CSV table of C-alpha atoms in Angstrom, one decimal:
chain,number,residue,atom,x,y,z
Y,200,UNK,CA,100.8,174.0,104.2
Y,201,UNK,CA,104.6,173.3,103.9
Y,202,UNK,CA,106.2,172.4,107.4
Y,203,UNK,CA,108.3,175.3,109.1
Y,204,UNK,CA,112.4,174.8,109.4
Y,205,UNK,CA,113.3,174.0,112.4
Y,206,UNK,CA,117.7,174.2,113.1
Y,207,UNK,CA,119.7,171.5,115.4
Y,208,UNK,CA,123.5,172.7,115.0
Y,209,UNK,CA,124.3,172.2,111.2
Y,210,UNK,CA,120.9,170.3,110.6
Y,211,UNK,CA,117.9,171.7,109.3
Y,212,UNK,CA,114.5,170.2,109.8
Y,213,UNK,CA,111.7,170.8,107.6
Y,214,UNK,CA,109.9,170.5,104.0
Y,215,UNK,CA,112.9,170.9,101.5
Y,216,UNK,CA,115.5,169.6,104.0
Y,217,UNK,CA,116.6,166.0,103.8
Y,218,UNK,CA,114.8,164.0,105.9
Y,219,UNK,CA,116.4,163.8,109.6
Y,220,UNK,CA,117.3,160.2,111.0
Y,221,UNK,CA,117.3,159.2,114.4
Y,222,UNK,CA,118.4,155.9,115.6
Y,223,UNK,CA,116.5,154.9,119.0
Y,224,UNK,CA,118.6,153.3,121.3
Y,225,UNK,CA,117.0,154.3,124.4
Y,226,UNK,CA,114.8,151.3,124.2
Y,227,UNK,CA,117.2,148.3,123.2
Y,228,UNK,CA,120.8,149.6,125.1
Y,229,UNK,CA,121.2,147.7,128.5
Y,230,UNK,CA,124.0,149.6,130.0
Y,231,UNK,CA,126.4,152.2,129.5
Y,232,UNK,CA,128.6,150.2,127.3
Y,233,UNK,CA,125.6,149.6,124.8
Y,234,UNK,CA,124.8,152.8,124.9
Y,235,UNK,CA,127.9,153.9,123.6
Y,236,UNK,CA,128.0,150.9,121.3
Y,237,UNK,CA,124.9,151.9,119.9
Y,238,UNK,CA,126.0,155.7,119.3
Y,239,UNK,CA,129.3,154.6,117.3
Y,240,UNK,CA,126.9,152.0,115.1
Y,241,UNK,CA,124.1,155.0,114.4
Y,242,UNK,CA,127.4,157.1,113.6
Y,243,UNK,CA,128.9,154.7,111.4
Y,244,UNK,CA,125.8,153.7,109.3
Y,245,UNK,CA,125.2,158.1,108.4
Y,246,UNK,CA,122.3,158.3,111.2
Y,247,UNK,CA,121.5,162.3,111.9
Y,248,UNK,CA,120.5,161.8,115.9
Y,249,UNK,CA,120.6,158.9,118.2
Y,250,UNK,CA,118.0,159.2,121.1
Y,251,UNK,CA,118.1,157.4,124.6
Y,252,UNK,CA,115.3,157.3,127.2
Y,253,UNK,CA,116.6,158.9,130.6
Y,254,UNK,CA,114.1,157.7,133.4
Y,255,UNK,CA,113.7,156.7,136.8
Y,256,UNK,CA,112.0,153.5,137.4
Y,257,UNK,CA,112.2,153.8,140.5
Y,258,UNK,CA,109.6,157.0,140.8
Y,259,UNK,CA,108.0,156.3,137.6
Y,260,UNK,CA,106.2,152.7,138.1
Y,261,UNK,CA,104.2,152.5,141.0
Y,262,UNK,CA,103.3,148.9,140.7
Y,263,UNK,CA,106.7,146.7,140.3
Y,264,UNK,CA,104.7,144.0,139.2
Y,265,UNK,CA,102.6,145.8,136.5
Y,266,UNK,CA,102.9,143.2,133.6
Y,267,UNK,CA,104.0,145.2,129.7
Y,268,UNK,CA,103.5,142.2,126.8
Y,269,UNK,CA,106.1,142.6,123.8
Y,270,UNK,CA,106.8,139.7,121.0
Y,271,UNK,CA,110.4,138.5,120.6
Y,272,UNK,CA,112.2,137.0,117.7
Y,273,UNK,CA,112.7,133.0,118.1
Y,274,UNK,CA,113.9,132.4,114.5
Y,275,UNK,CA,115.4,134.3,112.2
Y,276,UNK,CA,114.8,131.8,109.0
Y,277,UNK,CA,110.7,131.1,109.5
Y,278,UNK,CA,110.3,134.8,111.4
Y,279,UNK,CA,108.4,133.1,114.6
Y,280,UNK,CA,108.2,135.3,117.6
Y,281,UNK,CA,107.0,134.7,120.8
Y,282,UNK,CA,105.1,136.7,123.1
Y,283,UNK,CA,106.3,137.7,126.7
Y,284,UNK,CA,105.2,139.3,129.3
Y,285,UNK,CA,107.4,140.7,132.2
Y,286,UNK,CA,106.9,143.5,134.9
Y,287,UNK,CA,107.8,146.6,133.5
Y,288,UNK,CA,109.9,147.8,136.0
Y,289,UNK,CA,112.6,145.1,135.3
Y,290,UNK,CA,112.4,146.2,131.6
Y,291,UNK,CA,113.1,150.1,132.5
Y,292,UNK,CA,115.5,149.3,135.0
Y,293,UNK,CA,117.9,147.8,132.2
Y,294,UNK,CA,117.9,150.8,130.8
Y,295,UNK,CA,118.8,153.2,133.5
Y,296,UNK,CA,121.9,155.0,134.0
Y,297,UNK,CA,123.2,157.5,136.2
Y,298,UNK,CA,123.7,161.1,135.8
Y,299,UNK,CA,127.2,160.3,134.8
Y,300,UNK,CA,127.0,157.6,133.2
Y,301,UNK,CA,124.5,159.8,130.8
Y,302,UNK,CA,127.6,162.6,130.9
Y,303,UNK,CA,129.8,159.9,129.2
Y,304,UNK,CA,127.1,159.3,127.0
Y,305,UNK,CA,126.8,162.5,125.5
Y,306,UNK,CA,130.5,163.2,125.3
Y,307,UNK,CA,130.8,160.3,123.3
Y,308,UNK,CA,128.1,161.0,120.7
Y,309,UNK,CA,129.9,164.6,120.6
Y,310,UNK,CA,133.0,162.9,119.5
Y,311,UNK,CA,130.9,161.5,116.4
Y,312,UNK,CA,129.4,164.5,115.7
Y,313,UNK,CA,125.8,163.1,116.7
Y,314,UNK,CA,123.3,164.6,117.8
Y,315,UNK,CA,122.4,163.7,121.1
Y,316,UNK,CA,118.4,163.6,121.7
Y,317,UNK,CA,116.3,162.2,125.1
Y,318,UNK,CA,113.2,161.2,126.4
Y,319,UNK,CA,112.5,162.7,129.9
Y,320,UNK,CA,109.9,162.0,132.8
Y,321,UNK,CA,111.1,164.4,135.7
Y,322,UNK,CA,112.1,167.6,136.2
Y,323,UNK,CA,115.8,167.1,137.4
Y,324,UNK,CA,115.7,165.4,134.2
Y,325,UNK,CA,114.9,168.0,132.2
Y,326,UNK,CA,117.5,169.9,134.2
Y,327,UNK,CA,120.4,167.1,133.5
Y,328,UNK,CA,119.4,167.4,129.3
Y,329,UNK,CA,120.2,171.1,129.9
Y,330,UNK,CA,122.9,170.8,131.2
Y,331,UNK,CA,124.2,168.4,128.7
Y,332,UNK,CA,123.3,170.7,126.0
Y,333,UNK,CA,120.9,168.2,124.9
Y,334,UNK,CA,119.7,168.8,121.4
Y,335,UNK,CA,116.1,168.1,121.5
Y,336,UNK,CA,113.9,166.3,124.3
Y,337,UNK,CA,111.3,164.4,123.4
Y,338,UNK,CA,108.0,163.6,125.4
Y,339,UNK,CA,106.9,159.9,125.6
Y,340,UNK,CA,103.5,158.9,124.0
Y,341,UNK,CA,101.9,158.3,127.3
Y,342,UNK,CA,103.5,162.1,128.5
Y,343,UNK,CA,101.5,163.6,125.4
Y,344,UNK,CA,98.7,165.0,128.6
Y,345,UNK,CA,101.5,165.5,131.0
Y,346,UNK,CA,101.2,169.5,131.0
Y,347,UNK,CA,103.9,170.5,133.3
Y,348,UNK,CA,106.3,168.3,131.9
Y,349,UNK,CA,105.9,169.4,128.5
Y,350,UNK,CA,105.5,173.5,129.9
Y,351,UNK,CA,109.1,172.8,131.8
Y,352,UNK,CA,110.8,171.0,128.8
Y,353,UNK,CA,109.5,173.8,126.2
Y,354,UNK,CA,111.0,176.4,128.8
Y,355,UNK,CA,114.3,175.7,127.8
Y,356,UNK,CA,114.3,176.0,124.1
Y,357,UNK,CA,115.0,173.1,123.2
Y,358,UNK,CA,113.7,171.4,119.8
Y,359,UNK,CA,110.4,169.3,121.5
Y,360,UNK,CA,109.4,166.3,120.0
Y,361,UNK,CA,105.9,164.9,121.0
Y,362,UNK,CA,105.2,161.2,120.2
Y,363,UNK,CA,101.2,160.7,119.8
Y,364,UNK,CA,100.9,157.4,119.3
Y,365,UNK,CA,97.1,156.7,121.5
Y,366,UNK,CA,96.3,160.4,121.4
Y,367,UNK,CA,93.4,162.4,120.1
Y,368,UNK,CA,93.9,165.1,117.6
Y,369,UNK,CA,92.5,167.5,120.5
Y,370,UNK,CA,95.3,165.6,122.7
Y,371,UNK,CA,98.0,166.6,120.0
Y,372,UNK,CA,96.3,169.7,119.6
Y,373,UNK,CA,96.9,170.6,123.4
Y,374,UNK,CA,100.3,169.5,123.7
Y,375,UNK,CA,101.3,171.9,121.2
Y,376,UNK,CA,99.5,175.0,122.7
Y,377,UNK,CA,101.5,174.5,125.6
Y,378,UNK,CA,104.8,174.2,124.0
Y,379,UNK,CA,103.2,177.2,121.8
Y,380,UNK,CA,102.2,179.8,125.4
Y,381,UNK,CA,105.8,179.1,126.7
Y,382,UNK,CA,107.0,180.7,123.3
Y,383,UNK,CA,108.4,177.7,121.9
Y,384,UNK,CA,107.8,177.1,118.6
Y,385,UNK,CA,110.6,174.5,117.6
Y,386,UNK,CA,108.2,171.4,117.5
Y,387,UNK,CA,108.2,168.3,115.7
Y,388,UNK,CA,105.0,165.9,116.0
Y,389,UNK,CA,105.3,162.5,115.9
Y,390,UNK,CA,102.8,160.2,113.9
Y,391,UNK,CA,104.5,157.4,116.3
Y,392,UNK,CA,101.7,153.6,116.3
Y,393,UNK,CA,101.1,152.1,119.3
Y,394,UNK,CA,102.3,148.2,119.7
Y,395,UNK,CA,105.4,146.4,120.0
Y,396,UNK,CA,105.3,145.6,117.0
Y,397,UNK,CA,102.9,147.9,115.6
Y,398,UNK,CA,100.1,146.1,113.5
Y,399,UNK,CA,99.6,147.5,110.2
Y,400,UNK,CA,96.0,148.5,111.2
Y,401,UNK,CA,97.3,151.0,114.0
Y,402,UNK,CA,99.9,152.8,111.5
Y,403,UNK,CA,97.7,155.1,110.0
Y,404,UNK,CA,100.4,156.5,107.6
Y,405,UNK,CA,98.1,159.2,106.0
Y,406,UNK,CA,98.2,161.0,109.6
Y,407,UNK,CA,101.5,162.5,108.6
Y,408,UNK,CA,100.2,165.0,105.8
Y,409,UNK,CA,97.2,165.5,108.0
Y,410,UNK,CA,99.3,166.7,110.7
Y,411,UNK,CA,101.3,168.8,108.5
Y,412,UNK,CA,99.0,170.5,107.5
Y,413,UNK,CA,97.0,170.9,110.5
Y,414,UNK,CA,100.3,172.6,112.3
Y,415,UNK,CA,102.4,173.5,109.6
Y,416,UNK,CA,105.0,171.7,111.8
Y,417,UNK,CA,107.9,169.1,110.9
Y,418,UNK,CA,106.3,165.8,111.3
Y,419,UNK,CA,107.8,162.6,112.0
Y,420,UNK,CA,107.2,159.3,111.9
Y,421,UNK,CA,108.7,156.4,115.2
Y,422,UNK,CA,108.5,153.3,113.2
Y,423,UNK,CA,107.7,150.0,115.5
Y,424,UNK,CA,107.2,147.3,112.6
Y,425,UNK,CA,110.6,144.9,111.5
Y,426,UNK,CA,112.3,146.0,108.2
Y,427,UNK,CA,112.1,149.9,107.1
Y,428,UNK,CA,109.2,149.5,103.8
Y,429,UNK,CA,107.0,151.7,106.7
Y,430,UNK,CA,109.8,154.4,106.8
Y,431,UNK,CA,110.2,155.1,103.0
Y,432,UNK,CA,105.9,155.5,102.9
Y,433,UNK,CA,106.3,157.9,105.5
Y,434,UNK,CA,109.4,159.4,103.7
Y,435,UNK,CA,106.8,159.5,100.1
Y,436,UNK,CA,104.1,161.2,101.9
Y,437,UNK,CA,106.2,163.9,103.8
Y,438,UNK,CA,107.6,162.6,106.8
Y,439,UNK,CA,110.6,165.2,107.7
Y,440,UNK,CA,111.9,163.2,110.6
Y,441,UNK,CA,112.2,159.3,110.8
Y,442,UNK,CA,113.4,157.9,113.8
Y,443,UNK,CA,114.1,153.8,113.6
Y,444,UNK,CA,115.2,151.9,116.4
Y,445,UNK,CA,118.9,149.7,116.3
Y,446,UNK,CA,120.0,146.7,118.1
Y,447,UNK,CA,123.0,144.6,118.4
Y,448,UNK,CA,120.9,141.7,117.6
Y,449,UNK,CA,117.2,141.4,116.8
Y,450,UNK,CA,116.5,137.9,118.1
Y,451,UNK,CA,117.4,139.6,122.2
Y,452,UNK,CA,114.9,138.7,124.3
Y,453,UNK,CA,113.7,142.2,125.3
Y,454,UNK,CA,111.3,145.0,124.4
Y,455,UNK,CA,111.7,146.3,120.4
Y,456,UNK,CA,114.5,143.8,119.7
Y,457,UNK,CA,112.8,141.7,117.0
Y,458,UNK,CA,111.5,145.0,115.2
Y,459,UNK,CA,114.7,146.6,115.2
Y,460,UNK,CA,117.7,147.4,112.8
Y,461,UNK,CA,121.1,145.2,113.3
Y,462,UNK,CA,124.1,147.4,112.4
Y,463,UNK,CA,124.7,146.5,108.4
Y,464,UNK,CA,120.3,146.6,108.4
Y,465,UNK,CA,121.2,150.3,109.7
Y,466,UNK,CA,123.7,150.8,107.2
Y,467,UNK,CA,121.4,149.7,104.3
Y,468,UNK,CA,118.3,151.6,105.6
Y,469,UNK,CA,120.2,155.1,105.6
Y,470,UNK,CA,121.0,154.7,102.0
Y,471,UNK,CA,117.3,154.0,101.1
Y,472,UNK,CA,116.1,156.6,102.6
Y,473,UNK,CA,118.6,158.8,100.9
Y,474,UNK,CA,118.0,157.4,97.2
Y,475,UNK,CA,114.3,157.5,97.4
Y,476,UNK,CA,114.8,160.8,98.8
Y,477,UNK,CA,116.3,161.7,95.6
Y,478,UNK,CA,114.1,159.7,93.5
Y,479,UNK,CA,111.4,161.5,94.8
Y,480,UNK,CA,112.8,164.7,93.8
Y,481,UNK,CA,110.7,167.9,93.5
Y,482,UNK,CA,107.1,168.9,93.1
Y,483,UNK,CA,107.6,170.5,89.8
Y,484,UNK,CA,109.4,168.9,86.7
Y,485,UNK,CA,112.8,170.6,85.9
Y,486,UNK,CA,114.6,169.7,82.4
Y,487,UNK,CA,118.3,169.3,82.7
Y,488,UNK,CA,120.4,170.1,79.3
Y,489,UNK,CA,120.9,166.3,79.1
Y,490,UNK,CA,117.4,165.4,79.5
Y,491,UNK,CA,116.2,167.7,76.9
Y,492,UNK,CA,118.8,166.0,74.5
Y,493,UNK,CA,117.9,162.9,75.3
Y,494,UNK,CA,114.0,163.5,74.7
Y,495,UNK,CA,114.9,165.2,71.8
Y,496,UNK,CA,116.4,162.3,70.4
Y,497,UNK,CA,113.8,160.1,70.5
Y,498,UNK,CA,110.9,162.2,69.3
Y,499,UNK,CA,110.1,163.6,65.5
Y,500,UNK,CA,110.9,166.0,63.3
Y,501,UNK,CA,109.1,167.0,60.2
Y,502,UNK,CA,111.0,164.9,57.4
Y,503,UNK,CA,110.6,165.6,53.3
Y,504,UNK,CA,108.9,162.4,51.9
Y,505,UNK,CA,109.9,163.8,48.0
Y,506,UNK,CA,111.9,166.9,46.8
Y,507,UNK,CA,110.0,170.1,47.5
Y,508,UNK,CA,110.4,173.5,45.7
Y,509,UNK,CA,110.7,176.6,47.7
Y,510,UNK,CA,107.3,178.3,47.9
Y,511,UNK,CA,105.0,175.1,48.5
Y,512,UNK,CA,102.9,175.6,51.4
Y,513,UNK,CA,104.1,173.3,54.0
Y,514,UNK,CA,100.7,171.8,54.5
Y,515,UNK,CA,101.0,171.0,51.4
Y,516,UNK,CA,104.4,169.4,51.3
Y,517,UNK,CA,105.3,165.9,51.2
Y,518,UNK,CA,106.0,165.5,55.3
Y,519,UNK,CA,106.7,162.4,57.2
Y,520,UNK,CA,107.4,162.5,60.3
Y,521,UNK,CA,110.7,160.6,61.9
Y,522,UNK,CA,112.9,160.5,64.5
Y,523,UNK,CA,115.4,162.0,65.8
Y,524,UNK,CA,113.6,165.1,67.1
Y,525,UNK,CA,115.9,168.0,66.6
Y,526,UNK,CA,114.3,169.6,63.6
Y,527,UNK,CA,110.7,171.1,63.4
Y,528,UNK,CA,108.7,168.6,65.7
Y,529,UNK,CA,105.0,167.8,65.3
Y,530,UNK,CA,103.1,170.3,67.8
Y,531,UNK,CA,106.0,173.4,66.6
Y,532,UNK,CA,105.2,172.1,62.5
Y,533,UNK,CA,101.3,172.8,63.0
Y,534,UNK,CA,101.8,176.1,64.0
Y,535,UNK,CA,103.7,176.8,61.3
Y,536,UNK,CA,101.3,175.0,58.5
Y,537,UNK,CA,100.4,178.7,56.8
Y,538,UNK,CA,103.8,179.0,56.0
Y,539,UNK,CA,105.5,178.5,52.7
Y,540,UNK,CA,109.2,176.3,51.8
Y,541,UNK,CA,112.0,179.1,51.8
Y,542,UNK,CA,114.1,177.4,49.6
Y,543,UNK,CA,114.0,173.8,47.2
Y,544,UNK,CA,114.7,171.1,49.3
Y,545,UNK,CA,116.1,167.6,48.8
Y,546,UNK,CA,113.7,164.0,49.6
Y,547,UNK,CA,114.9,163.1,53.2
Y,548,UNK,CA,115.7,166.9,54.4
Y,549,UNK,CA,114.7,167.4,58.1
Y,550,UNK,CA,113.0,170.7,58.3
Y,551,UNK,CA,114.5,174.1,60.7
Y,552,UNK,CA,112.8,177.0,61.1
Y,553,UNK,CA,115.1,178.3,58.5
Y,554,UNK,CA,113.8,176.3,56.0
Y,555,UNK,CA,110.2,178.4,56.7
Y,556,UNK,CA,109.1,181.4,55.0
């Protein structure tokens, strides 16, 4: 089942659409100024989207000393990394903003022509992306059972994205029936690992055409491993979205820093996707003019080993058969066997279909 299109302004989402790039920021942006640092880099290396992550720490961990464990980049050279661990509280609260500080945000990414995407947790939040005129809202991973969330963000029409990443297929399943009774059918899915990094056992790649064509959706793939060979699989086996996380500098010592792409990384990741985009080209073989030539010219044609009078059955005739291919070719000449020379022909003549009686 081919995915359905799904429009944001000028963009369209879906199976014979180039595939949609979204630079996360949300995770790796420590302020306002970041944040609208990392916008002008996504905008600047050809990114689609960049997406932030508007929360409240405040109201959404309970616990202020609930431990989250991440790896960080010690060495660039060898690739060490080092785990830490540090309450996640203090790593959300580095990403908070305020209300208008997520205003100037958006204005800027308008000013690039970027699409401005967000993860929500609260209803006034889902209020603020309105009012913003946010283009799509995306549910966290650990939101994927959070019914009234998801039933209040599909209310306003926006494109929802769902991450999965630790949820059932029946989990998936439900989120999208609720998106679905709210009569909001502009969903992407998310094939989105769990880790920081992800492991390569937790990717599970071949989800993506599973999920396709289980809700003949856009799928997507949130890539959480270092470098981007994870994001052109995904591309190959039908991912529509790809959404790839940026940082100023990989080695930071913070969540998704070490796994994440550095400006000119951004740059050069972009313009793989797009050429194995077009390598991968289309599910049937089309022949351009100049193809066809250039096949043409190294195949065979029927060749006259000796001079041949007109009448001899060409089954019969001296043939050899040599390149270039733009006379009679081998499969055409055996189809043609029960027919006789038209005319006498000179030793070294490439046979036409003129030349057949």
């Amino acid at each position: 089942m081919s995915a359905s299109t799904i429009h944001i302004g000028n963009r369209s989402i879906g199976d014979g659409n180039p595939c949609f790039i979204t630079a996360e920021a949300g995770a790796t942006h420590d302020g306002l100024k970041r944040a609208k640092e990392y916008a002008s880099m996504a905008a600047k290396a050809g990114v689609d989207a960049v997406k932030f992550q508007i929360l409240d720490p405040d109201r959404l961990v309970a616990d202020r000393n609930q431990l989250f464990t991440y790896e960080v980049l010690v060495d660039r050279e060898t690739g060490a990394t080092e785990t830490v661990s540090e309450p996640l509280y203090d790593i959300l609260s580095r990403r908070c903003l305020s209300a208008d500080e997520w205003r100037e945000v958006k204005a800027h990414c308008d000013t690039l022509d970027l699409a401005f995407f967000a993860t929500v947790g609260f209803e006034d939040e889902v209020e603020l992306v309105g009012e913003l005129g946010c283009d799509s809202i995306k549910i966290a991973s650990a939101d994927v059972n959070h019914f009234p969330l998801i039933r209040l963000a599909a209310r306003t029409g926006a494109v929802i994205q769902l991450d999965t990443g630790n949820a059932s297929i029946g989990e998936v399943e439900a989120a999208v029936d609720v998106c679905l009774a709210e009569g909001n059918d502009r969903i992407i899915v998310h094939n989105c690992p769990s880790g920081y990094p992800a492991h390569l056992d937790s990717i599970n790649l071949r989800m993506i055409p599973t999920l396709k064509k289980m809700f003949g959706l856009p799928v997507a793939f949130s890539d959480h491993t270092p470098g981007h060979d994870m994001d052109v699989a995904a591309l190959a086996l039908g991912a529509n979205l790809l959404e790839k996380t940026l940082t100023h500098d990989r080695t930071t010592r913070s969540v998704e820093h070490y796994f994440s792409l550095e400006p000119t990384d951004l740059e050069t990741f972009v313009r793989t996707i797009r050429t194995v985009e077009r390598a991968l080209g289309e599910p049937r073989r089309y022949m351009t003019p100049e193809e066809r030539a250039r096949r043409d010219a190294v195949r065979r044609s029927a060749f006259l080993a000796e001079d041949a009078a007109a009448g001899t059955l060409l089954a019969e005739a001296p043939i050899i058969f040599r390149r270039p291919g733009y006379g009679i070719q081998p499969d055409v000449f055996e189809r043609l066997a029960g027919g006789k020379l038209a005319r006498d022909l000179p030793a070294g003549h490439m046979l036409a279909l003129e030349d057949v009686a």
